[in-house]
Coordinates of C-alpha atoms in Angstrom, one line a residue:
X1 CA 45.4 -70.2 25.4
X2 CA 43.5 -72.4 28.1
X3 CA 43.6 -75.9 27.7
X4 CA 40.7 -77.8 26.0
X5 CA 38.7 -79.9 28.9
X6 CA 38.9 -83.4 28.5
X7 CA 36.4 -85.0 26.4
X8 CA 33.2 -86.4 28.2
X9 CA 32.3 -90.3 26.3
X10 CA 28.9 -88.2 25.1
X11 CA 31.6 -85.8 23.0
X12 CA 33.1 -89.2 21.3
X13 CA 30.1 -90.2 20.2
X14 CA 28.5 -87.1 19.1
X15 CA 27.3 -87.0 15.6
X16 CA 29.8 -85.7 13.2
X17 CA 28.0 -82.5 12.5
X18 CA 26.7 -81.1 16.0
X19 CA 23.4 -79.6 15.8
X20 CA 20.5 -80.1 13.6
X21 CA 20.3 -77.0 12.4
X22 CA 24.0 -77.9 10.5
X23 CA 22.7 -81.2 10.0
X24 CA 20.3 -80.0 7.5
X25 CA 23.0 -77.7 5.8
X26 CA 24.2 -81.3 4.0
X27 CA 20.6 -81.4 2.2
X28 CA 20.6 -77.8 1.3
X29 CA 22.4 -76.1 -1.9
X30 CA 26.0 -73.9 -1.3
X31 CA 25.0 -70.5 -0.2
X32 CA 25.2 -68.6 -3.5
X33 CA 26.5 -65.5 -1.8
X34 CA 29.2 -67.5 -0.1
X35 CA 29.6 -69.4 -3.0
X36 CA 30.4 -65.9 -5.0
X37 CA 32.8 -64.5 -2.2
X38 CA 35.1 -67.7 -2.2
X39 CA 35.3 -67.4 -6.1
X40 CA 36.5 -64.0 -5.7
X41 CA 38.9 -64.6 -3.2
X42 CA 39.8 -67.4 -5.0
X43 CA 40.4 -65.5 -8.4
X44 CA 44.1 -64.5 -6.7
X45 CA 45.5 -68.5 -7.1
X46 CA 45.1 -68.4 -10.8
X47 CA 47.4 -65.6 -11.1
X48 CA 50.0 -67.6 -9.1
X49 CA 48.6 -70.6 -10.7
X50 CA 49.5 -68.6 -14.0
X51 CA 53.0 -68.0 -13.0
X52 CA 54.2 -71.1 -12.4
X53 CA 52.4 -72.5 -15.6
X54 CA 53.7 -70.0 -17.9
X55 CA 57.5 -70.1 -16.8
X56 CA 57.6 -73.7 -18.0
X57 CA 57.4 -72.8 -21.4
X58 CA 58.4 -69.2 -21.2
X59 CA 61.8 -70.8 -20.1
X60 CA 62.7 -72.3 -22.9
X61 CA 62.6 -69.1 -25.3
X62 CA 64.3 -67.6 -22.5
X63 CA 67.0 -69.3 -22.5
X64 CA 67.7 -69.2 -25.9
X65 CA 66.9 -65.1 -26.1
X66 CA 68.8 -64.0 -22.9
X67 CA 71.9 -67.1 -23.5
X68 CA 71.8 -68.9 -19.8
X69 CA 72.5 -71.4 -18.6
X70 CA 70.9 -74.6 -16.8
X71 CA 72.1 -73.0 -13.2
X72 CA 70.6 -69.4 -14.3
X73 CA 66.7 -71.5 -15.1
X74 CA 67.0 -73.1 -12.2
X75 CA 67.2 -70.4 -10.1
X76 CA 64.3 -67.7 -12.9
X77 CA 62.5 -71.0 -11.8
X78 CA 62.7 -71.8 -8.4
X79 CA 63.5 -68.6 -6.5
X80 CA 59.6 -68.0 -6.8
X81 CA 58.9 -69.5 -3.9
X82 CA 61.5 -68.6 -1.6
X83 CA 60.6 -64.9 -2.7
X84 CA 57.2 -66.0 -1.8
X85 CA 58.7 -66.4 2.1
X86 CA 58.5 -62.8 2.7
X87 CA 55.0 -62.6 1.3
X88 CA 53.6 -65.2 3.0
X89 CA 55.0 -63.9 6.6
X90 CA 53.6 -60.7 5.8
X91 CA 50.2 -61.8 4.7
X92 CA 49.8 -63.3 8.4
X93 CA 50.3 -60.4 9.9
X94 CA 48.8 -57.9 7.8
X95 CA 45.7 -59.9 7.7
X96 CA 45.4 -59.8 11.4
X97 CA 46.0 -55.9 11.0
X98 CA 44.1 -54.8 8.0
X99 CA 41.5 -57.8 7.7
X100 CA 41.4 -60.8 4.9
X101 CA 39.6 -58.8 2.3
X102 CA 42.6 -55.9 2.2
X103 CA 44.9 -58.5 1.8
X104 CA 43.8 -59.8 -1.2
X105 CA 44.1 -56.4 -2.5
X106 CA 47.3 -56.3 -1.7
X107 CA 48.4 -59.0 -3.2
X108 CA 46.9 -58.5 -6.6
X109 CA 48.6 -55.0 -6.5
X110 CA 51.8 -56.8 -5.6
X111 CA 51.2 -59.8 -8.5
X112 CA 50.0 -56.8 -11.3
X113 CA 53.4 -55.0 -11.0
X114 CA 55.2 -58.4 -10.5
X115 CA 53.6 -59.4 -14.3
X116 CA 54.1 -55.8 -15.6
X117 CA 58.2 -56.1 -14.4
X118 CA 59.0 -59.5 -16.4
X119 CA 56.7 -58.7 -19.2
X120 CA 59.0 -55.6 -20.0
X121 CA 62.7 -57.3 -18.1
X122 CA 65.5 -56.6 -20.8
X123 CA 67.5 -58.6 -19.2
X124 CA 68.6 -61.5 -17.0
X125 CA 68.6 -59.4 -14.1
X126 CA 65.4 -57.4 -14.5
X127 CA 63.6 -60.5 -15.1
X128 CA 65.1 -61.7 -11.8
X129 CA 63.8 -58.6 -10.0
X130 CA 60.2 -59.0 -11.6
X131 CA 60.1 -62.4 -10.5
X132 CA 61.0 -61.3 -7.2
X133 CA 58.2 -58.7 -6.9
X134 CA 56.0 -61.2 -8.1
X135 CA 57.1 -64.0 -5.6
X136 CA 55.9 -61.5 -2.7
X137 CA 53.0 -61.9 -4.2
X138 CA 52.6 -65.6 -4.9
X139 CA 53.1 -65.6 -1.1
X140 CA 50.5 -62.9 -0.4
X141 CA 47.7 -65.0 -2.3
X142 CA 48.4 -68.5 -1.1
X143 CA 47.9 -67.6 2.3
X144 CA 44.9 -65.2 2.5
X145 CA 42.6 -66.9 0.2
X146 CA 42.3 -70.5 1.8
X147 CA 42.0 -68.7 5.3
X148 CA 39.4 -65.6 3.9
X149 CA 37.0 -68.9 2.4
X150 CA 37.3 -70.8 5.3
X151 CA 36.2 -68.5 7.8
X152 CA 33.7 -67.0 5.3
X153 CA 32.0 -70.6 4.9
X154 CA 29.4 -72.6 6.6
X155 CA 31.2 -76.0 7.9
X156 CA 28.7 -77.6 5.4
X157 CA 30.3 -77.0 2.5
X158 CA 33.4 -75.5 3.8
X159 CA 35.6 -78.2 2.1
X160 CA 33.9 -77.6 -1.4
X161 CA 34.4 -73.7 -1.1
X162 CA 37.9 -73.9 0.5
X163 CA 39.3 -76.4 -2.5
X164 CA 38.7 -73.0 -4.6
X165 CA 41.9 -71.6 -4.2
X166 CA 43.5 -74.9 -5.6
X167 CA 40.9 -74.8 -8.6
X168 CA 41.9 -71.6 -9.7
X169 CA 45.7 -72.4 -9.2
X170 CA 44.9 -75.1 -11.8
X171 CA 43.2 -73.2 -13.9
X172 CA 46.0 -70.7 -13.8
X173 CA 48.3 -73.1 -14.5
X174 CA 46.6 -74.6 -17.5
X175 CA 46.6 -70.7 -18.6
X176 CA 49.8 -70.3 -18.3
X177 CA 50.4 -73.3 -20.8
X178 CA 48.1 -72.1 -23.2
X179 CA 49.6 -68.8 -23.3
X180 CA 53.0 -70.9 -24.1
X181 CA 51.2 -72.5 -26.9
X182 CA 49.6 -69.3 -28.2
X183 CA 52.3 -67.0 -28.3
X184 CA 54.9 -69.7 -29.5
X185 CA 55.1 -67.8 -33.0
X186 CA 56.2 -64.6 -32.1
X187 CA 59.7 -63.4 -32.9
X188 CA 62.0 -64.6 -30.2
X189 CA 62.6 -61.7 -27.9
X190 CA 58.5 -60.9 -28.3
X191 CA 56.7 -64.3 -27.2
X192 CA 58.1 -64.6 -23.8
X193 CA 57.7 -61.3 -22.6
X194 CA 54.1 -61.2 -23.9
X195 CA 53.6 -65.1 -21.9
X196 CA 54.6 -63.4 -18.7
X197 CA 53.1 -59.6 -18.8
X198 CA 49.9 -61.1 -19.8
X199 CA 49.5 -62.1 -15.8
X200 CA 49.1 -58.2 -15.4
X201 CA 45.2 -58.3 -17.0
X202 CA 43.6 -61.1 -14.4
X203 CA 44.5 -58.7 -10.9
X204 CA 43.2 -55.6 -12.1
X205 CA 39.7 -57.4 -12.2
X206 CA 40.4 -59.3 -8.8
X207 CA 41.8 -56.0 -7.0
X208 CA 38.5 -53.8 -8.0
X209 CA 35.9 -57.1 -7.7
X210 CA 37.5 -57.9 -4.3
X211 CA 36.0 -53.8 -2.7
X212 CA 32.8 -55.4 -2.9
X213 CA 33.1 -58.4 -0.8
X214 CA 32.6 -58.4 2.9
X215 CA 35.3 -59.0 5.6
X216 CA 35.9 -62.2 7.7
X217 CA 33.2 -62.4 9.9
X218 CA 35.8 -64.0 12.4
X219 CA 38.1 -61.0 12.1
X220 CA 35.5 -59.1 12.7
X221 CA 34.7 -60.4 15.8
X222 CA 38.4 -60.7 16.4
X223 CA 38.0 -57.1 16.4
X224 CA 34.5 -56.6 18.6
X225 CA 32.7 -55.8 15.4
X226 CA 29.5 -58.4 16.6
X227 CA 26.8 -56.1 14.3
X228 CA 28.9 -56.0 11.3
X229 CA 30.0 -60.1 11.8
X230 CA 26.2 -60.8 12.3
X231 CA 25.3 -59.3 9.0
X232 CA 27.8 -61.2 6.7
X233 CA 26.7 -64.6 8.5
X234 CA 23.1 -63.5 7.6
X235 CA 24.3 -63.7 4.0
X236 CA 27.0 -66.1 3.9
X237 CA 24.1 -68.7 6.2
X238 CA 21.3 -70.6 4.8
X239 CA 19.1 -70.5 7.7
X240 CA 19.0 -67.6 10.8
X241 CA 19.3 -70.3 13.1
X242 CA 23.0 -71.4 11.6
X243 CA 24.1 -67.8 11.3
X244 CA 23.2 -67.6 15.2
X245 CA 24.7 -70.7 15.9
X246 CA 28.4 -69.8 14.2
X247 CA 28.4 -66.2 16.1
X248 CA 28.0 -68.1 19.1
X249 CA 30.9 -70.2 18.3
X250 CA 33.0 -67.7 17.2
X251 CA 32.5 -65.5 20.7
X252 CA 33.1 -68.3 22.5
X253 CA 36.0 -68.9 20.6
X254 CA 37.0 -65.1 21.1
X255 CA 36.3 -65.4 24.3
X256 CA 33.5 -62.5 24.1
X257 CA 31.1 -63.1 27.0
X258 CA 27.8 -64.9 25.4
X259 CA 25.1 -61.7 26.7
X260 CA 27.2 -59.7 24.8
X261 CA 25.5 -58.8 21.4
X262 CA 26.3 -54.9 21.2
X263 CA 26.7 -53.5 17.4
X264 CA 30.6 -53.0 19.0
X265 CA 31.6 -55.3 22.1
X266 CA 35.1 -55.2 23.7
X267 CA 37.6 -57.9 23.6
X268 CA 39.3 -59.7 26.1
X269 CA 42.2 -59.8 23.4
X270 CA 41.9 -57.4 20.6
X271 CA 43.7 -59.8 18.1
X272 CA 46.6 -57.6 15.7
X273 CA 48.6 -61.0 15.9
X274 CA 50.2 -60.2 19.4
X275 CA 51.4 -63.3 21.2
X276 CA 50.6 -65.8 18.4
X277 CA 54.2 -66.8 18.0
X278 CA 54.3 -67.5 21.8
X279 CA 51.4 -69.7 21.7
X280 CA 52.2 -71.5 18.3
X281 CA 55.6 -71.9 19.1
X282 CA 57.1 -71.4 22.2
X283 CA 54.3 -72.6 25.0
X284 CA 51.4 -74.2 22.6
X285 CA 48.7 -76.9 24.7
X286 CA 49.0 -80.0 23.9
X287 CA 45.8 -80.2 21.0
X288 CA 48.1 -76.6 19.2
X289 CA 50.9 -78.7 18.8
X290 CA 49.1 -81.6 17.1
X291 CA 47.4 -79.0 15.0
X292 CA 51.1 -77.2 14.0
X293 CA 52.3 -80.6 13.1
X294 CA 49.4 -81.4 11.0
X295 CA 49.5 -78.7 9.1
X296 CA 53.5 -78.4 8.7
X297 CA 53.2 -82.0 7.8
X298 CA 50.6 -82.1 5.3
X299 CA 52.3 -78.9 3.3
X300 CA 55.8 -79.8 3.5
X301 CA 54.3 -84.1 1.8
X302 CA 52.6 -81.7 -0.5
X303 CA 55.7 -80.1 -1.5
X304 CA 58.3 -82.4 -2.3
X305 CA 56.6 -85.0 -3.8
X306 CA 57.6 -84.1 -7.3
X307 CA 54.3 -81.8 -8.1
X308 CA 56.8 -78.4 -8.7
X309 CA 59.0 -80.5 -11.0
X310 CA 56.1 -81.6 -12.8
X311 CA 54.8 -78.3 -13.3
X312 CA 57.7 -76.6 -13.9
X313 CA 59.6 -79.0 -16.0
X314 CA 57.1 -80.9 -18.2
X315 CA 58.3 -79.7 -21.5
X316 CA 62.0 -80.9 -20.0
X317 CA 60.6 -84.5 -18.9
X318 CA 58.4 -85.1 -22.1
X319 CA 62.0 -84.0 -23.8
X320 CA 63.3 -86.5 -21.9
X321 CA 60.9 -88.9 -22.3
X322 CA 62.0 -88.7 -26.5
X323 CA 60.0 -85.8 -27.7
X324 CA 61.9 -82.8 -29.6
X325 CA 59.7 -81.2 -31.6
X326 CA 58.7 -77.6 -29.1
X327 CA 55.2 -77.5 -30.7
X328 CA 54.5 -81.0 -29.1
X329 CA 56.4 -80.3 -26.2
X330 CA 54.0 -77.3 -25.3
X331 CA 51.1 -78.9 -26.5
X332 CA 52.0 -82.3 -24.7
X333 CA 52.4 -79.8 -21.6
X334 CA 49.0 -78.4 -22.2
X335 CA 46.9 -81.7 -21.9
X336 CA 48.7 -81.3 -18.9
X337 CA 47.4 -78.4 -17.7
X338 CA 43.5 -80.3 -18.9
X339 CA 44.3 -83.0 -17.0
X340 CA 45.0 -81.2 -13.8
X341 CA 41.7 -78.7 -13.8
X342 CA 39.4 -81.6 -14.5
X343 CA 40.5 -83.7 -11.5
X344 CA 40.6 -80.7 -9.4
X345 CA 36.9 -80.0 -10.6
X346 CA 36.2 -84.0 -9.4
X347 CA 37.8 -83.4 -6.1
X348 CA 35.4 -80.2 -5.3
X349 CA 32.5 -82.8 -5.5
X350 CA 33.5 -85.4 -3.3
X351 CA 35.7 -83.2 0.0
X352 CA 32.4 -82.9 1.6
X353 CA 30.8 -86.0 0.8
X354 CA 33.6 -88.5 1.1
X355 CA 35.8 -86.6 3.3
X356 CA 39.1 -85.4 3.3
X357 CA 41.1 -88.4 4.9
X358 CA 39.8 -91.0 2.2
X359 CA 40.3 -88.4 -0.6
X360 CA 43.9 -87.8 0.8
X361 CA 45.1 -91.5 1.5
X362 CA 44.0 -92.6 -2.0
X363 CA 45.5 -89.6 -4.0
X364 CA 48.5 -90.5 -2.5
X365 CA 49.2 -94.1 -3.3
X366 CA 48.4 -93.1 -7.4
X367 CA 50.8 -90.8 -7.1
X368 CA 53.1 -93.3 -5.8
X369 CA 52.5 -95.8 -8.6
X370 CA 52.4 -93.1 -11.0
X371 CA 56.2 -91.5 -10.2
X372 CA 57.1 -95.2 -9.8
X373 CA 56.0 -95.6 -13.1
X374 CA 57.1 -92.5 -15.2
X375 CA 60.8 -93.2 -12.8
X376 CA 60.4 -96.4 -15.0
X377 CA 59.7 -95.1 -18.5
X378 CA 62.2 -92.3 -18.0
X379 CA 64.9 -95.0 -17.1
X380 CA 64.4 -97.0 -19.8
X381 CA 64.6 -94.0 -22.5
X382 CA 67.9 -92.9 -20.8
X383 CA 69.6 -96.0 -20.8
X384 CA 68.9 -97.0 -24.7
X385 CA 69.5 -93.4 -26.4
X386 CA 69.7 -95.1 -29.7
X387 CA 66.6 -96.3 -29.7
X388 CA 63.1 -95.3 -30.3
X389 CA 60.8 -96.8 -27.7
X390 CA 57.5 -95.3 -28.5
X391 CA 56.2 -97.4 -25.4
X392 CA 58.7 -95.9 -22.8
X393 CA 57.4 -92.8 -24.5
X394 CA 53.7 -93.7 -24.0
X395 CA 54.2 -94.6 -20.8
X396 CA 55.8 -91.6 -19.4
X397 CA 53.2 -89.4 -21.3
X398 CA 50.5 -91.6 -19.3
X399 CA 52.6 -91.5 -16.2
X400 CA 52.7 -87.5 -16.1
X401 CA 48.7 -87.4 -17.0
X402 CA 48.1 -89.8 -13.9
X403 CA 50.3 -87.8 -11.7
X404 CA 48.6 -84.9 -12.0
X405 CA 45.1 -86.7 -12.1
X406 CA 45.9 -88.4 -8.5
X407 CA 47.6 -85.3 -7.2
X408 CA 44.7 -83.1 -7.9
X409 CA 42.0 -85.3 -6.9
X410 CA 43.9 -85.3 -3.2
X411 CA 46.9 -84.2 -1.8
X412 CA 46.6 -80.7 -3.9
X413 CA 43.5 -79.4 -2.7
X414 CA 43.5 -81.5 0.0
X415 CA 45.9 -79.5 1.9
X416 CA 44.6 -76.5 1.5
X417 CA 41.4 -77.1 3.0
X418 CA 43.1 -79.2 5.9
X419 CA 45.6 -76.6 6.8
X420 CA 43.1 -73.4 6.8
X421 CA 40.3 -75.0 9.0
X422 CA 42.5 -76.7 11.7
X423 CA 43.7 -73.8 13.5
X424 CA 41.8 -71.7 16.5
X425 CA 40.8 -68.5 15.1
X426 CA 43.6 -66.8 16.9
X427 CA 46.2 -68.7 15.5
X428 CA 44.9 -69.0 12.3
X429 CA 46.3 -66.6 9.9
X430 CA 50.2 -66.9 11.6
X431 CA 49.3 -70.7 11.7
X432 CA 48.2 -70.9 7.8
X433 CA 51.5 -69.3 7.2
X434 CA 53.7 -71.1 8.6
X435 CA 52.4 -74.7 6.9
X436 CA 52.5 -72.2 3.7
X437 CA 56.4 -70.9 4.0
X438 CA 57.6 -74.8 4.5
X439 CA 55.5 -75.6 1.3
X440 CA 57.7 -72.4 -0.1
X441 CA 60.9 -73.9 1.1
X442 CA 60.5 -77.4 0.1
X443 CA 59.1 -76.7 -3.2
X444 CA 61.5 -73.6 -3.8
X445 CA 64.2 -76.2 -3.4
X446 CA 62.6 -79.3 -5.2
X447 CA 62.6 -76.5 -8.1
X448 CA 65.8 -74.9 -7.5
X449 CA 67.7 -78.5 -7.7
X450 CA 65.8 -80.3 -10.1
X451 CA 67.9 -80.5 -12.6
X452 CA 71.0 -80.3 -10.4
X453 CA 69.5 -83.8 -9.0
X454 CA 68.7 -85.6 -12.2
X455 CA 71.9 -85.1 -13.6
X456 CA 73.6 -86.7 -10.8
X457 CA 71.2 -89.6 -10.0
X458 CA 69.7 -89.8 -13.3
X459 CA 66.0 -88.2 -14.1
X460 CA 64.6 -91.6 -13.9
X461 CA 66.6 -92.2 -10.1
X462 CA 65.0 -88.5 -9.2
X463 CA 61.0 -89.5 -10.0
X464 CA 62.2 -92.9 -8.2
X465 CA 63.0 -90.5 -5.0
X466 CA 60.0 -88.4 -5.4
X467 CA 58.2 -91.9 -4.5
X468 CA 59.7 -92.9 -1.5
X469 CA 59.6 -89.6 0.0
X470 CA 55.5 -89.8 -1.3
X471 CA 55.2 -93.2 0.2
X472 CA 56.6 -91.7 3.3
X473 CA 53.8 -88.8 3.3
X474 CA 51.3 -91.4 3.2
X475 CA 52.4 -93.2 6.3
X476 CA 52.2 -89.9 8.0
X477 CA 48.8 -89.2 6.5
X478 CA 47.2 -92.4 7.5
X479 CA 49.1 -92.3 11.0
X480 CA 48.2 -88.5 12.4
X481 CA 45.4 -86.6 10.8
X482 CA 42.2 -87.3 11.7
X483 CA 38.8 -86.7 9.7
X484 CA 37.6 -82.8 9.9
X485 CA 34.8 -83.3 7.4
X486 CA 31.7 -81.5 9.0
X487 CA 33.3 -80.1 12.1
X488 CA 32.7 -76.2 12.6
X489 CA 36.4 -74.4 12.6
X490 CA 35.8 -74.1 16.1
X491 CA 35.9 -77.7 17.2
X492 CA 38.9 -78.4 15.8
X493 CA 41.4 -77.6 18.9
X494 CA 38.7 -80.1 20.8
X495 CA 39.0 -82.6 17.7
X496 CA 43.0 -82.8 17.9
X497 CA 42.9 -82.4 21.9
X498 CA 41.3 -85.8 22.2
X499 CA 43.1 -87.6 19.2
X500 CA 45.5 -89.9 20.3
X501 CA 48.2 -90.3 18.1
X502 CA 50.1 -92.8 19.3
X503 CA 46.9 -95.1 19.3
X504 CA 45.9 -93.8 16.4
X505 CA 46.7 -96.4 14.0
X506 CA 45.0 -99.4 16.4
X507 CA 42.1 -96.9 17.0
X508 CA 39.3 -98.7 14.5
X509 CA 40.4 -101.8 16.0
X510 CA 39.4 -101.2 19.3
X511 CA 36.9 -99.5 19.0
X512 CA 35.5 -102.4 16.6
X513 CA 36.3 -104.9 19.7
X514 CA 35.2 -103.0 22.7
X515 CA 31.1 -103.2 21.8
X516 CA 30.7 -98.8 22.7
X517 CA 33.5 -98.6 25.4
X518 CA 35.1 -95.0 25.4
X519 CA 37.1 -95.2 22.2
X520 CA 38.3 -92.6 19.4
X521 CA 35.7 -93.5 16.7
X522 CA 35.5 -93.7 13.3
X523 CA 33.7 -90.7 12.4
X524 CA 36.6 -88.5 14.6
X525 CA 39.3 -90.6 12.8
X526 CA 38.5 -91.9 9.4

């Protein structure tokens, strides 16, 4: 890939959005066909969201139906996302082959048999294999459908259409613990199975709704398609000018001559994913490795600050926290599950209004005080076990309710949006998927060695490390990414190219004391 040309003192103090034709975009309503696409693709998170949300609960009938242990839940629980591995390197690559659109049909074939397979497991081991089927495709949908809405959307409300994936994992989740609730009742070896194969109904709709969207209109030009790109920016636009102005982008970003405007062009580089590796990993410019750091950074903060124990182990903390009775377990676990859709809901409002930087940097210091707190609460239960302490209680109940609330006001959807719009579009999909398989590894082993690590530094001591390593994340957050808030996807290799990271942290600074000189300015960095 070429390297970016240096940035003229007119490029740092462009406005943030570049023309006036996008300009306008921020006084207009989301394009409703647009707006119906990213809902679609979106509709593949909640059956993840739905897996993860269920298996709290489902766990503990489990465990008492099929007799294992705390090793053998660890592992039903956390293997999910290192299954999801294998999806998730797939999903780059088959994207790039088949298109966006066919592989979100793929993975709600993959995530219907996945749900039919633990919904009918007999035992330990066919449960295991279920959940293995179904971790391909977790991985599957959390790659494709962030990338598929951001390249489908107009930069104007890209951020409010990309958060949908991390909607409907909420909603999924919340689901899932519902579905707990609701099927508590049934005989033993009945209620589980029913919780899980119940994730079967929701990707039959998505694999037959998803025929009638349209394809990328990226990876269409990616693949000389120009007449049928032109036609879904016509719809997925609000003015003919826009559409124009994004297929200009996009060939220039392809590298398709401008005059060119046949119904099929050739391509310098027909794109099937060939040399992406080289260029990500191996030889990247300067403003690619920025961007690969970025991404990898803001997944692998999103993944170990304690959200997967949360999720997965709320009835097991609020158990902790002093509460026995299962019925208020799950239903404790289900305000949960509120909680978390309606801050998500918030955070759609305010990514392309506020920005993503401001959202990020304050989601992360709640969820700081709020693992510092529940660390707290928990503490105090477990070192006075013959006492009732209804306000350690309280408090941890509150704690877990402001986790969530911080975590999906920011850092949740937060990096989904970041991490799809920051690569160039050749790198996109293979980029997307590597942020994704670190967020797989960290929170496969956050999951996989939760209880293993409260056991042995106490559950208190473990929310106490989930804050440091958050605290950590937010240093990194404030320190390297820059604002993307009304950039078109394909400014963002210029963006990073001319972000100085070693000055980044003294940037407002100088720029506020050198009256105009050539500085990085606010609007590029905050």
């Amino acid at each position: 890939m070429a390297e970016p040309k240096a940035p003229t003192k007119e490029a740092y103090e462009a406005p943030e959005i570049p023309s006036p034709a996008f300009k306008s975009l921020e006084k207009r309503r989301t394009n409703k066909y647009a707006l119906c696409c990213a809902t679609l693709a979106s509709m593949s998170s909640v059956l993840l969201g739905y897996d993860y949300g269920v298996m709290s609960g489902a766990v503990l009938f489990i465990k008492d139906d099929l007799h294992i242990n705390d090793t053998q839940v660890e592992i039903l629980v956390g293997t999910l996302s290192f299954y999801s591995l294998l999806g998730s390197a797939a999903a780059g690559r088959t994207s790039d082959w088949l298109g966006r659109r066919n592989t979100i049909v793929i993975a709600a074939v993959i995530l219907f048999i996945g749900a039919l397979m633990m919904g009918f497991a007999v035992n330990y081991a066919f449960l295991m294999a279920g959940r293995f089927v179904a971790g391909i495709g977790v991985g599957y949908a959390l790659m494709i459908a962030p990338v598929y809405t951001a390249e489908l959307s107009p930069a104007s409300c890209r951020g409010f259409l990309t958060s949908f994936p991390e909607i409907f994992i909420n909603v999924g989740i919340l689901l899932g613990y519902v579905s707990d609730y609701a099927f508590r009742r049934l005989p033993l070896h009945l209620g589980w199975r029913f919780m899980l194969g119940l994730g079967a109904i929701p990707s039959v709709f998505l694999g037959i709704s998803v025929l009638a969207m349209p394809e990328s209109p990226r990876w269409l030009v990616m693949q000389g398609r120009l007449g049928d790109a032109k036609r879904v920016l016509d719809k997925t636009s609000n003015s003919k000018e826009e559409a124009e102005l994004r297929l200009a982008d996009i060939k220039e970003a392809a590298r398709i001559p401008e005059e060119c405007n046949d119904e099929i062009v050739p391509v310098p580089e027909k794109s099937h994913g060939e040399g992406v590796w080289r260029e990500l990993l191996l030889d990247p410019t300067p403003s690619v490795r920025r961007v690969l750091i970025a991404g990898v950074g803001i997944h692998f903060f999103q993944a170990v600050s304690g959200n997967g124990a949360v999720v997965l182990y709320s009835p097991r903390i609020f158990e902790k926290a002093g509460i026995t009775s299962k019925n208020k377990l799950l239903g404790a676990t289900v305000a949960v599950g509120f909680v978390k859709t309606i801050f998500i809901l918030v955070a759609t409002m305010f990514l392309d209004k506020v920005g993503r930087r401001p959202l990020l940097l304050s989601s992360v210091a709640g969820v700081v005080l709020s693992l510092v707190g529940l660390g707290f609460g928990l503490t105090m239960v477990d070192t006075h076990p013959e006492e009732k302490m209804l306000w350690a209680t309280a408090l941890c109940i509150a704690m877990v309710l402001s986790f969530v609330a911080f975590f999906s006001i920011g850092l949740g959807p937060v990096t989904w949006v970041y991490s799809s719009e920051i690569f160039p579009l050749k790198l996109r999909a293979q980029g997307t998927s590597i942020g994704v398989a670190l967020n797989l590894v960290s929170g496969g082993v956050i999951q996989m060695t939760f209880i293993t690590l409260y056991k042995a530094i106490s559950i208190g001591g473990a929310f106490f490390l989930f804050a440091g390593i958050a605290s950590l994340g937010w240093v990194f957050f404030y320190a390297f990414l820059p604002e993307t808030r009304g950039k078109t996807l394909e400014e963002m290799e210029v963006l990073f190219g001319k972000f100085n990271w070693r000055e980044s942290i003294h940037s407002k600074q100088a720029t506020a004391t050198t009256n105009g000189d050539v500085q990085l300015g606010a609007k590029d960095y905050a």
